[in-house]
Coordinates of C-alpha atoms in Angstrom, one line a residue:
M7 CA -101.4 -41.2 -106.8
P8 CA -98.1 -40.7 -108.9
I9 CA -94.9 -39.4 -106.9
T10 CA -93.9 -36.1 -108.1
P11 CA -90.2 -36.2 -108.6
D12 CA -88.0 -33.4 -106.9
V13 CA -85.8 -33.5 -110.1
L14 CA -86.9 -34.2 -113.6
W15 CA -84.5 -35.2 -116.4
L16 CA -85.4 -33.8 -119.7
N17 CA -84.6 -35.8 -122.8
V18 CA -85.5 -35.0 -126.3
S19 CA -82.9 -37.2 -127.9
P20 CA -83.8 -40.9 -127.6
A21 CA -80.7 -42.3 -129.0
L22 CA -78.6 -40.3 -126.5
K23 CA -80.5 -41.5 -123.5
R24 CA -78.0 -44.1 -122.5
F25 CA -75.4 -41.3 -121.9
N26 CA -77.7 -39.9 -119.0
S27 CA -77.9 -43.4 -117.0
R28 CA -74.7 -43.3 -114.7
L29 CA -75.3 -39.9 -113.7
A30 CA -78.9 -40.2 -113.0
I31 CA -78.6 -43.5 -111.1
K32 CA -76.2 -41.8 -108.8
L33 CA -78.6 -38.7 -108.3
S34 CA -81.3 -41.1 -107.6
Q35 CA -79.5 -42.1 -104.5
K36 CA -79.7 -38.6 -103.2
T37 CA -83.0 -37.2 -104.3
R38 CA -86.3 -38.4 -106.1
I39 CA -85.8 -38.1 -110.0
G40 CA -87.8 -38.9 -112.7
Q41 CA -87.5 -38.6 -116.7
W42 CA -89.5 -36.6 -119.1
E43 CA -89.1 -37.9 -122.9
Y44 CA -90.1 -36.5 -126.1
S45 CA -89.7 -38.5 -129.3
Q46 CA -90.2 -36.6 -132.6
T47 CA -91.4 -38.3 -135.6
L48 CA -90.1 -38.1 -139.2
D49 CA -93.0 -36.2 -140.3
E50 CA -92.8 -33.3 -137.5
P51 CA -91.1 -29.9 -138.3
N52 CA -88.1 -28.8 -136.5
S53 CA -89.7 -27.0 -133.8
F54 CA -89.7 -26.9 -129.9
T55 CA -93.4 -25.7 -129.8
I56 CA -95.2 -29.1 -129.1
A57 CA -92.5 -30.3 -126.8
L58 CA -92.7 -27.1 -124.8
A59 CA -96.5 -27.4 -124.5
L60 CA -96.5 -31.1 -123.5
L61 CA -93.8 -30.1 -120.8
D62 CA -95.9 -27.3 -119.4
Q63 CA -98.9 -29.5 -119.2
Y64 CA -96.8 -32.1 -117.1
L65 CA -95.3 -29.4 -114.8
Q66 CA -98.4 -27.8 -114.4
S67 CA -99.8 -31.1 -112.8
C68 CA -97.2 -31.1 -110.3
D69 CA -97.7 -29.8 -106.7
H70 CA -94.3 -28.0 -106.5
P71 CA -91.7 -26.4 -108.5
I72 CA -89.0 -28.9 -109.9
H73 CA -85.4 -28.7 -110.6
L74 CA -84.8 -29.5 -114.3
I75 CA -81.6 -31.0 -116.0
G76 CA -81.0 -31.5 -119.7
H77 CA -78.1 -32.4 -121.8
G78 CA -77.5 -30.4 -125.3
A79 CA -80.8 -29.9 -127.2
S80 CA -82.7 -31.3 -124.0
G81 CA -80.9 -28.7 -122.1
L82 CA -82.2 -26.1 -124.6
L83 CA -85.8 -27.1 -123.8
G84 CA -85.1 -26.6 -120.3
L85 CA -83.6 -23.1 -120.9
L86 CA -86.8 -22.3 -123.1
Y87 CA -89.1 -23.3 -120.5
A88 CA -87.7 -21.9 -117.7
R89 CA -87.8 -18.5 -119.5
Q90 CA -91.5 -18.9 -120.2
H91 CA -92.7 -20.5 -116.9
P92 CA -90.2 -19.7 -113.9
E93 CA -92.9 -20.3 -111.4
N94 CA -92.6 -24.1 -112.2
V95 CA -89.1 -24.5 -112.1
K96 CA -87.0 -24.7 -108.7
S97 CA -83.6 -24.6 -110.6
L98 CA -82.1 -25.5 -114.1
T99 CA -79.0 -27.5 -114.7
L100 CA -77.7 -27.2 -118.3
L101 CA -75.0 -29.7 -119.7
S102 CA -72.9 -29.0 -122.7
V103 CA -75.1 -26.1 -123.5
G104 CA -73.2 -22.7 -124.6
V105 CA -74.2 -19.2 -124.3
A106 CA -75.3 -19.7 -127.9
P107 CA -77.7 -22.4 -126.6
A108 CA -78.8 -23.9 -130.0
I109 CA -75.5 -25.1 -130.7
D110 CA -75.6 -28.7 -130.3
W111 CA -73.4 -31.8 -131.8
Q112 CA -75.5 -31.6 -135.0
T113 CA -74.4 -28.0 -135.7
Y114 CA -70.8 -29.4 -135.4
Y115 CA -71.6 -32.3 -137.6
Y116 CA -72.9 -29.8 -140.3
E117 CA -69.9 -27.8 -139.9
Q118 CA -67.7 -30.8 -140.4
I119 CA -69.5 -31.9 -143.5
Y120 CA -68.5 -28.4 -145.2
H121 CA -64.8 -28.4 -144.0
L122 CA -63.8 -31.8 -144.0
K123 CA -63.2 -33.5 -147.5
C124 CA -63.8 -37.2 -146.7
C125 CA -66.5 -39.7 -146.8
R126 CA -69.4 -39.9 -144.4
S127 CA -68.2 -43.1 -142.4
M128 CA -64.8 -41.4 -141.8
L129 CA -66.6 -38.1 -140.8
M130 CA -68.8 -39.9 -138.3
T131 CA -65.8 -41.9 -136.9
Q132 CA -63.8 -38.8 -136.3
I133 CA -66.7 -37.0 -134.6
A134 CA -67.4 -40.0 -132.5
Y135 CA -64.1 -40.0 -131.3
D136 CA -64.3 -36.1 -130.5
L137 CA -67.5 -36.2 -128.5
L138 CA -66.9 -39.2 -126.3
D139 CA -63.9 -40.7 -124.3
C140 CA -63.7 -43.8 -126.6
R141 CA -61.2 -46.3 -125.7
S142 CA -61.4 -48.7 -128.6
Y143 CA -62.3 -49.3 -132.1
H144 CA -65.5 -51.2 -131.1
H145 CA -66.3 -48.6 -128.7
I146 CA -65.9 -45.8 -131.4
Q147 CA -68.1 -47.7 -134.0
A148 CA -71.0 -48.2 -131.5
M149 CA -70.9 -44.6 -130.9
V150 CA -71.2 -44.0 -134.7
K151 CA -74.4 -45.9 -134.7
V152 CA -75.7 -43.9 -131.6
L153 CA -75.1 -40.7 -133.5
E154 CA -76.5 -41.8 -136.6
Q155 CA -79.5 -42.6 -135.1
D156 CA -79.8 -39.4 -133.3
L157 CA -79.8 -37.6 -136.6
L158 CA -82.8 -39.3 -137.5
T159 CA -84.9 -39.1 -134.1
S160 CA -83.7 -36.2 -132.1
L161 CA -85.4 -32.9 -131.6
S162 CA -82.9 -30.7 -133.3
L163 CA -83.6 -27.2 -134.8
H164 CA -80.9 -27.9 -137.3
T165 CA -80.5 -29.3 -140.8
L166 CA -77.9 -29.7 -143.6
L167 CA -79.5 -26.7 -145.3
K168 CA -80.0 -24.6 -142.2
Q169 CA -78.9 -24.1 -138.6
V170 CA -81.0 -22.1 -136.2
S171 CA -79.8 -19.6 -133.6
I172 CA -81.4 -18.8 -130.3
P173 CA -81.0 -15.5 -128.5
S174 CA -78.4 -15.7 -125.8
G175 CA -79.6 -14.9 -122.1
G176 CA -80.3 -16.2 -118.6
V177 CA -83.2 -17.3 -116.7
T178 CA -84.6 -16.0 -113.2
V179 CA -84.3 -19.3 -111.6
P180 CA -81.1 -20.6 -110.1
L181 CA -78.8 -21.8 -112.9
F182 CA -76.2 -24.5 -112.8
I183 CA -74.0 -24.9 -116.2
G184 CA -71.6 -27.6 -116.8
C185 CA -69.4 -28.4 -119.8
G186 CA -66.3 -30.4 -120.7
G187 CA -63.2 -28.7 -121.3
N188 CA -62.2 -30.9 -124.1
D189 CA -65.7 -30.4 -126.0
P190 CA -65.4 -29.1 -129.7
V191 CA -69.2 -28.5 -129.8
I192 CA -69.2 -25.9 -126.9
S193 CA -66.0 -23.9 -127.1
P194 CA -64.3 -22.2 -124.3
N195 CA -66.0 -18.8 -125.7
L196 CA -69.4 -20.4 -125.7
F197 CA -68.7 -21.6 -121.9
Y198 CA -67.3 -18.7 -120.4
G199 CA -69.8 -16.4 -122.3
W200 CA -72.1 -17.5 -119.7
Q201 CA -70.5 -15.2 -117.1
N202 CA -72.2 -12.3 -118.5
W203 CA -75.7 -14.0 -117.7
L204 CA -75.0 -15.5 -114.1
K205 CA -76.9 -14.2 -111.0
E206 CA -75.6 -14.7 -107.6
G207 CA -76.0 -18.2 -106.5
D208 CA -75.5 -19.7 -110.0
R209 CA -72.9 -22.1 -110.7
H210 CA -70.3 -22.4 -113.6
W211 CA -68.2 -25.4 -113.8
L212 CA -65.9 -26.9 -116.3
C213 CA -64.8 -30.5 -116.2
H214 CA -61.4 -30.1 -117.7
Q215 CA -61.0 -33.7 -118.9
G216 CA -64.5 -34.2 -120.3
K217 CA -65.8 -34.0 -123.8
H218 CA -69.1 -33.3 -125.1
F219 CA -70.7 -36.5 -123.1
F220 CA -68.8 -35.4 -119.9
H221 CA -71.7 -36.3 -117.6
H222 CA -71.4 -39.9 -119.1
D223 CA -67.4 -40.1 -118.8
Y224 CA -67.1 -38.4 -115.5
P225 CA -70.5 -38.6 -113.3
D226 CA -68.8 -38.7 -110.0
L227 CA -67.2 -35.4 -110.4
L228 CA -70.5 -33.6 -112.1
M229 CA -72.7 -35.5 -109.0
E230 CA -70.6 -33.9 -106.5
Q231 CA -71.2 -30.4 -108.2
I232 CA -74.7 -30.7 -108.7
E233 CA -75.3 -31.9 -105.2
D234 CA -73.4 -29.0 -104.0
F235 CA -75.4 -26.7 -105.8
W236 CA -79.0 -28.3 -104.7
I237 CA -77.7 -28.1 -101.1
S238 CA -77.1 -24.4 -101.5
L239 CA -80.8 -24.2 -102.5
S240 CA -81.8 -26.3 -99.5
V241 CA -83.0 -29.1 -101.8
P242 CA -84.6 -31.8 -99.7
T243 CA -82.9 -35.3 -100.3
T244 CA -84.0 -38.9 -99.8
H245 CA -82.7 -42.3 -100.4
T246 CA -85.9 -43.5 -102.0
A247 CA -85.7 -43.1 -105.8
L248 CA -88.8 -43.4 -108.0
T249 CA -89.3 -46.9 -109.1
M250 CA -89.8 -45.6 -112.8
L251 CA -86.1 -44.3 -112.7
S252 CA -84.7 -47.9 -112.5
H253 CA -86.8 -48.9 -115.7
S254 CA -85.9 -45.8 -117.6
F255 CA -82.4 -46.0 -117.2
S256 CA -81.7 -49.9 -117.3
S257 CA -81.4 -50.0 -120.8

């Protein structure tokens, strides 16, 4: 019988999966963690409906509520699910998700297209530098390729012609919000705007040095915050990680 994880990392952006690995592997040393992935085909509409239904199908099969984690659009999926089915969610951890939750790096990309008068290659190079702590030209160019792939394969609500909004609001389950202090996508207003929706026991943490993918650049700092959050909720821990984790995050 498959082992039900205590923590489920949501991923609707296959190209960005690599940025989850450092933190996920560290967390796996503390608790059982699994990964749930959804890959959208080019023929599908920009909608979370199918992904939400498939996620619900999986969580309904689990024998206990699970802690959900998601970054960006993947965090939005977790937020929408927790609003609809809080009985299946032990807690929700949102990384780089602002109080206007539909805003992701792709909305930033489309905004820059309108405002910056430069070629696409220069634009993508600048955005790669803005989003990640890139230390070399080679690193930046590798990041550009990742972002280009994400534009084609991720489950995002946005296109060049239309950007979609989702109503602000919290959830009834325990909530952890983490963002980077130097993130051009999630502005300070989008981060601190969560304060109007936090309940007693919820956590609100800013990684001052971090950019949009701060969980990749500063996994140790973030792990301490999440672990303390889980401890406050009396999360059982174990040093035995799911075997599927090492395969999922090794690439």
